[in-house]
Structure formats: structure tokens, C-alpha cells
CSV table of C-alpha atoms in Angstrom, one decimal:
chain,number,residue,atom,x,y,z
A,253,MET,CA,12.9,-11.5,-49.8
A,254,ARG,CA,16.7,-11.1,-49.5
A,255,ARG,CA,16.1,-7.6,-48.0
A,256,LEU,CA,13.6,-9.1,-45.6
A,257,PHE,CA,16.1,-11.7,-44.4
A,258,ALA,CA,18.8,-8.9,-44.1
A,259,LEU,CA,16.3,-6.8,-42.1
A,260,PHE,CA,15.6,-9.8,-39.7
A,261,ALA,CA,19.2,-10.5,-39.3
A,262,LEU,CA,19.9,-6.9,-38.4
A,263,LEU,CA,17.0,-6.9,-35.9
A,264,CYS,CA,18.3,-10.0,-34.2
A,265,ALA,CA,21.8,-8.6,-34.0
A,266,CYS,CA,20.4,-5.4,-32.3
A,267,VAL,CA,18.3,-7.3,-29.9
A,268,GLY,CA,21.5,-9.5,-29.1
A,269,LEU,CA,23.5,-6.4,-28.5
A,270,HIS,CA,20.8,-4.8,-26.3
A,271,ALA,CA,20.6,-8.0,-24.2
A,272,GLN,CA,24.3,-8.0,-23.8
A,273,ALA,CA,24.3,-4.3,-22.7
A,274,ALA,CA,21.4,-5.0,-20.3
A,275,ASP,CA,23.3,-8.0,-18.9
A,276,SER,CA,26.5,-5.9,-18.6
A,277,ALA,CA,24.7,-3.0,-16.7
A,278,LEU,CA,22.9,-5.5,-14.3
A,279,LEU,CA,26.2,-7.3,-13.6
A,280,LYS,CA,28.0,-4.0,-12.8
A,281,ASN,CA,25.2,-3.1,-10.5
A,282,VAL,CA,25.3,-6.5,-8.8
A,283,LEU,CA,29.1,-6.3,-8.4
A,284,ASP,CA,28.9,-2.8,-7.0
A,285,GLN,CA,26.4,-4.0,-4.4
A,286,LEU,CA,28.5,-7.0,-3.5
A,287,ALA,CA,31.7,-5.0,-3.2
A,288,SER,CA,30.0,-2.5,-0.9
A,289,HIS,CA,30.0,-5.1,1.9
A,290,PRO,CA,33.8,-6.0,2.3
A,291,GLN,CA,33.3,-8.1,5.4
A,292,VAL,CA,30.1,-10.2,5.7
A,293,ARG,CA,28.8,-12.9,8.1
A,294,ALA,CA,25.9,-15.3,7.3
A,295,ASP,CA,24.2,-18.5,8.3
A,296,PHE,CA,24.1,-21.2,5.7
A,297,GLU,CA,22.2,-24.3,4.8
A,298,GLN,CA,23.8,-26.6,2.2
A,299,ARG,CA,21.7,-29.3,0.5
A,300,ARG,CA,23.7,-31.8,-1.6
A,301,GLU,CA,21.8,-34.2,-4.0
A,302,ASN,CA,23.5,-37.1,-5.6
A,303,PRO,CA,22.0,-39.8,-7.9
A,304,ALA,CA,24.1,-42.3,-5.9
A,305,LEU,CA,22.5,-41.3,-2.5
A,306,ALA,CA,19.1,-42.4,-1.3
A,307,ALA,CA,18.6,-39.0,0.5
A,308,PRO,CA,20.1,-35.5,0.3
A,309,GLN,CA,22.9,-34.6,2.6
A,310,ILE,CA,22.2,-31.4,4.5
A,311,SER,CA,24.6,-29.4,6.5
A,312,ARG,CA,24.2,-26.0,8.4
A,313,GLY,CA,26.8,-23.5,9.8
A,314,LYS,CA,28.2,-20.0,9.4
A,315,LEU,CA,30.3,-18.1,6.9
A,316,LEU,CA,32.7,-15.2,7.3
A,317,PHE,CA,33.9,-13.5,4.1
A,318,VAL,CA,36.5,-10.7,4.0
A,319,VAL,CA,37.4,-9.1,0.7
A,320,GLY,CA,41.0,-9.7,-0.3
A,321,GLN,CA,41.5,-12.4,2.3
A,322,GLY,CA,39.1,-15.2,1.6
A,323,MET,CA,36.3,-16.9,3.6
A,324,LEU,CA,35.8,-19.2,6.6
A,325,TRP,CA,33.3,-22.0,6.1
A,326,GLN,CA,32.2,-23.2,9.5
A,327,THR,CA,30.0,-26.4,9.5
A,328,GLN,CA,28.3,-26.9,12.8
A,329,ASP,CA,25.7,-29.6,11.9
A,330,PRO,CA,25.9,-32.7,11.4
A,331,PHE,CA,29.7,-32.4,12.2
A,332,GLN,CA,31.9,-29.6,13.3
A,333,GLU,CA,34.6,-28.4,10.9
A,334,THR,CA,36.2,-25.0,9.9
A,335,LEU,CA,37.7,-24.5,6.5
A,336,ALA,CA,39.6,-21.4,5.3
A,337,LEU,CA,39.4,-20.6,1.5
A,338,THR,CA,42.1,-18.2,0.7
A,339,GLY,CA,42.8,-17.8,-3.0
A,340,SER,CA,43.3,-21.1,-4.5
A,341,ARG,CA,44.1,-22.7,-1.1
A,342,THR,CA,41.8,-24.7,1.1
A,343,ALA,CA,42.8,-25.5,4.7
A,344,ARG,CA,41.2,-26.9,7.9
A,345,VAL,CA,41.4,-24.6,10.8
A,346,ASP,CA,41.9,-26.0,14.4
A,347,GLU,CA,40.9,-24.4,17.7
A,348,GLN,CA,44.0,-22.4,17.8
A,349,GLY,CA,43.6,-21.0,14.4
A,350,ARG,CA,46.4,-23.2,12.8
A,351,LEU,CA,45.9,-24.2,9.2
A,352,GLN,CA,46.4,-27.7,7.6
A,353,THR,CA,46.2,-27.6,3.8
A,354,VAL,CA,43.4,-29.9,2.4
A,355,ARG,CA,45.1,-31.6,-0.6
A,356,SER,CA,42.1,-32.8,-2.5
A,357,GLY,CA,43.7,-32.5,-5.9
A,358,ASP,CA,40.5,-31.0,-7.4
A,359,ARG,CA,41.6,-28.1,-9.5
A,360,GLY,CA,38.0,-27.4,-10.4
A,361,VAL,CA,37.0,-26.9,-6.9
A,362,ALA,CA,39.8,-24.3,-6.5
A,363,GLN,CA,38.8,-22.5,-9.7
A,364,VAL,CA,35.1,-22.3,-8.5
A,365,SER,CA,36.2,-21.0,-5.0
A,366,GLN,CA,38.4,-18.4,-6.7
A,367,MET,CA,35.5,-17.4,-8.9
A,368,LEU,CA,33.1,-17.0,-6.0
A,369,GLN,CA,35.6,-15.0,-3.9
A,370,GLY,CA,36.2,-12.6,-6.9
A,371,MET,CA,32.5,-12.2,-7.5
A,372,LEU,CA,31.8,-11.4,-3.8
A,373,ALA,CA,34.7,-8.8,-3.9
A,374,GLY,CA,33.1,-7.3,-7.0
A,375,LYS,CA,35.9,-8.5,-9.3
A,376,PRO,CA,34.6,-10.6,-12.1
A,377,ASP,CA,37.8,-11.0,-14.2
A,378,GLU,CA,38.4,-14.7,-13.1
A,379,ALA,CA,34.7,-15.6,-13.6
A,380,LEU,CA,34.7,-14.0,-17.1
A,381,ARG,CA,37.8,-15.8,-18.2
A,382,GLN,CA,36.3,-19.2,-17.1
A,383,PHE,CA,32.5,-18.7,-17.7
A,384,ASP,CA,29.9,-17.2,-19.9
A,385,VAL,CA,27.8,-15.0,-17.6
A,386,HIS,CA,24.1,-14.2,-18.0
A,387,ALA,CA,22.5,-11.7,-15.7
A,388,GLU,CA,18.7,-11.3,-15.1
A,389,GLY,CA,16.3,-9.5,-12.8
A,390,THR,CA,16.9,-6.2,-11.1
A,391,PRO,CA,19.5,-4.9,-8.7
A,392,GLY,CA,16.9,-5.6,-5.9
A,393,GLN,CA,16.5,-9.3,-7.0
A,394,TRP,CA,18.9,-10.7,-9.4
A,395,THR,CA,20.3,-14.0,-10.7
A,396,LEU,CA,23.7,-14.6,-12.3
A,397,ARG,CA,24.0,-17.9,-14.3
A,398,PHE,CA,27.5,-19.2,-15.2
A,399,THR,CA,28.4,-21.8,-17.8
A,400,PRO,CA,32.0,-23.0,-18.3
A,401,LYS,CA,33.8,-21.9,-21.4
A,402,GLN,CA,36.5,-24.5,-21.3
A,403,ALA,CA,35.8,-28.0,-22.4
A,404,ARG,CA,37.8,-29.5,-19.7
A,405,MET,CA,35.6,-27.8,-16.9
A,406,ALA,CA,32.4,-28.4,-18.8
A,407,ARG,CA,32.9,-32.0,-18.7
A,408,VAL,CA,32.5,-31.9,-15.0
A,409,LEU,CA,30.5,-28.7,-14.3
A,410,THR,CA,27.0,-27.9,-16.0
A,411,SER,CA,26.4,-24.6,-14.5
A,412,ILE,CA,26.5,-22.2,-11.3
A,413,ALA,CA,23.8,-19.8,-10.4
A,414,LEU,CA,24.0,-17.0,-7.9
A,415,GLU,CA,21.0,-15.1,-6.7
A,416,GLY,CA,20.5,-12.3,-4.3
A,417,GLY,CA,19.7,-8.6,-3.8
A,418,PRO,CA,21.9,-6.3,-1.6
A,419,PHE,CA,23.7,-9.5,-0.3
A,420,LEU,CA,24.2,-12.9,-2.0
A,421,ASP,CA,21.2,-15.2,-1.0
A,422,GLY,CA,22.0,-18.5,-2.6
A,423,ILE,CA,24.3,-20.6,-4.8
A,424,ASP,CA,23.1,-23.5,-7.0
A,425,ILE,CA,25.8,-25.8,-8.5
A,426,VAL,CA,25.0,-28.5,-11.0
A,427,LEU,CA,27.5,-31.2,-12.2
A,428,GLN,CA,27.4,-33.3,-15.3
A,429,SER,CA,27.1,-36.4,-13.1
A,430,GLY,CA,23.8,-35.2,-11.8
A,431,GLU,CA,25.0,-34.0,-8.4
A,432,ARG,CA,23.6,-30.8,-7.3
A,433,THR,CA,24.6,-28.5,-4.4
A,434,GLN,CA,22.3,-25.7,-3.2
A,435,ILE,CA,23.3,-23.3,-0.6
A,436,ARG,CA,21.0,-20.9,1.1
A,437,PHE,CA,22.3,-17.9,3.2
A,438,SER,CA,20.2,-16.3,6.0
A,439,HIS,CA,20.8,-13.6,8.6
A,440,THR,CA,23.4,-11.9,6.4
A,441,ARG,CA,24.9,-8.9,7.9
A,442,GLU,CA,28.1,-6.8,8.2
A,443,ALA,CA,30.9,-8.8,9.9
A,444,GLY,CA,32.1,-6.3,12.5
A,445,SER,CA,35.4,-7.0,14.2
A,446,LEU,CA,37.1,-10.3,13.5
A,447,SER,CA,38.3,-12.5,16.4
A,448,GLN,CA,42.0,-13.2,16.8
A,449,LEU,CA,41.3,-16.8,15.6
A,450,GLU,CA,39.5,-15.5,12.5
A,451,GLN,CA,42.4,-13.1,11.8
A,452,ARG,CA,44.9,-15.8,12.1
A,453,ALA,CA,43.0,-18.2,9.8
A,454,LEU,CA,42.6,-15.6,7.1
A,455,GLY,CA,46.1,-14.7,7.3
A,456,SER,CA,45.5,-11.0,8.6
A,457,PRO,CA,48.6,-9.1,9.8
């Protein structure tokens, strides 16, 4: 019986190692795909559900992501606002491309923003320090699930899920409070040339 238990334990360990290897291989493929698109534009729809709200909040707009510089998040409906997320900094962008830092004081938001920027750039180091990552699916249709490692973040954040194929198609963020934010991207394409305003907002030389 002891040998049977030992064999079962060895089998479980082998299955676990195989699953980790499969996760690692798929994660690498996903990162390689994302990194092959250094400048991307997309339309987005964001749906935020909160137990304290009678109805979900829905907003729509456009996204620009540039590897090594950050992203511009341009909300067009139900209001107009452009945010520049560069590293750990979040700033509002006016019509002339001038930036005004948003001092929300939410370190968790900054960490998640940095993690997402790193993943889109094909650099998972920040994500792997902060989260346990589980990859499933195929390179053509994948899902990456993130759960926080640190107790401080886990008290606020339940999980983050990214899904996509050649491009990132969606983000699902669930908080311990019951709040949930779902973002869907469409018409994702190579960004092409950046306007002077976009360059200034992202700090391009």
C-alpha cells in the first residue's frame, strides 16, 4: 500500500510538472505574439459592474499602445477624456498634448497598469513577481489567468484574466468587493504613424 501511495504521489508530481511546462510553453508563445505588435490601435468597450450600482457602467473609446512608452486610453462615450499610462504614471492629456498627473493614490492600480504594459510588450517579469499565472488554450485562442501572490494585493484583487489570439481581445478584472470590470477590444490593428499629440503624450523624442 505504501508503494501504491508513493507511485500515486510520483504520478501527481509528474502531471504537475507537465502542466507547468505546458503553461510555460503557451505563455512564451502568447508573449512572442504580443511582442510582435509593438504599436497597436484598438476600439474598446468597458463594462463595470458594482454591487452598489443599480446598472453597469459602460464606456467606449480607443486605445493606443506603444512598447516601451505606454498607452493612451481615450474615452469617447459617455464622456471625453484621454489618459496616458506610462510606467507607473497616469496623467490626463489635454488637446495640446500636455499632461496633468492623476494623483489617485491607488498603488494597486499602478501595479496592474505596469503588469499589463509589460505583458503587451512580451515582458512578464513584473507579472510573475506579483502574480501566479495560469495559461490555457492554444496560441490561436488563449487565456491567461492571474491571481495575486502578495496578501496586501489579494485583499483587494481577486483575479485578472487576459484572453486573445494574435492580439489581446479582452481583460476581466474581479475585485474582492464584488466589483468587476470587463474590457473588450475590437478592430485591433497595427498603429501606423503616431500624431504629434500622441508622441508628446507618450513622451516620444
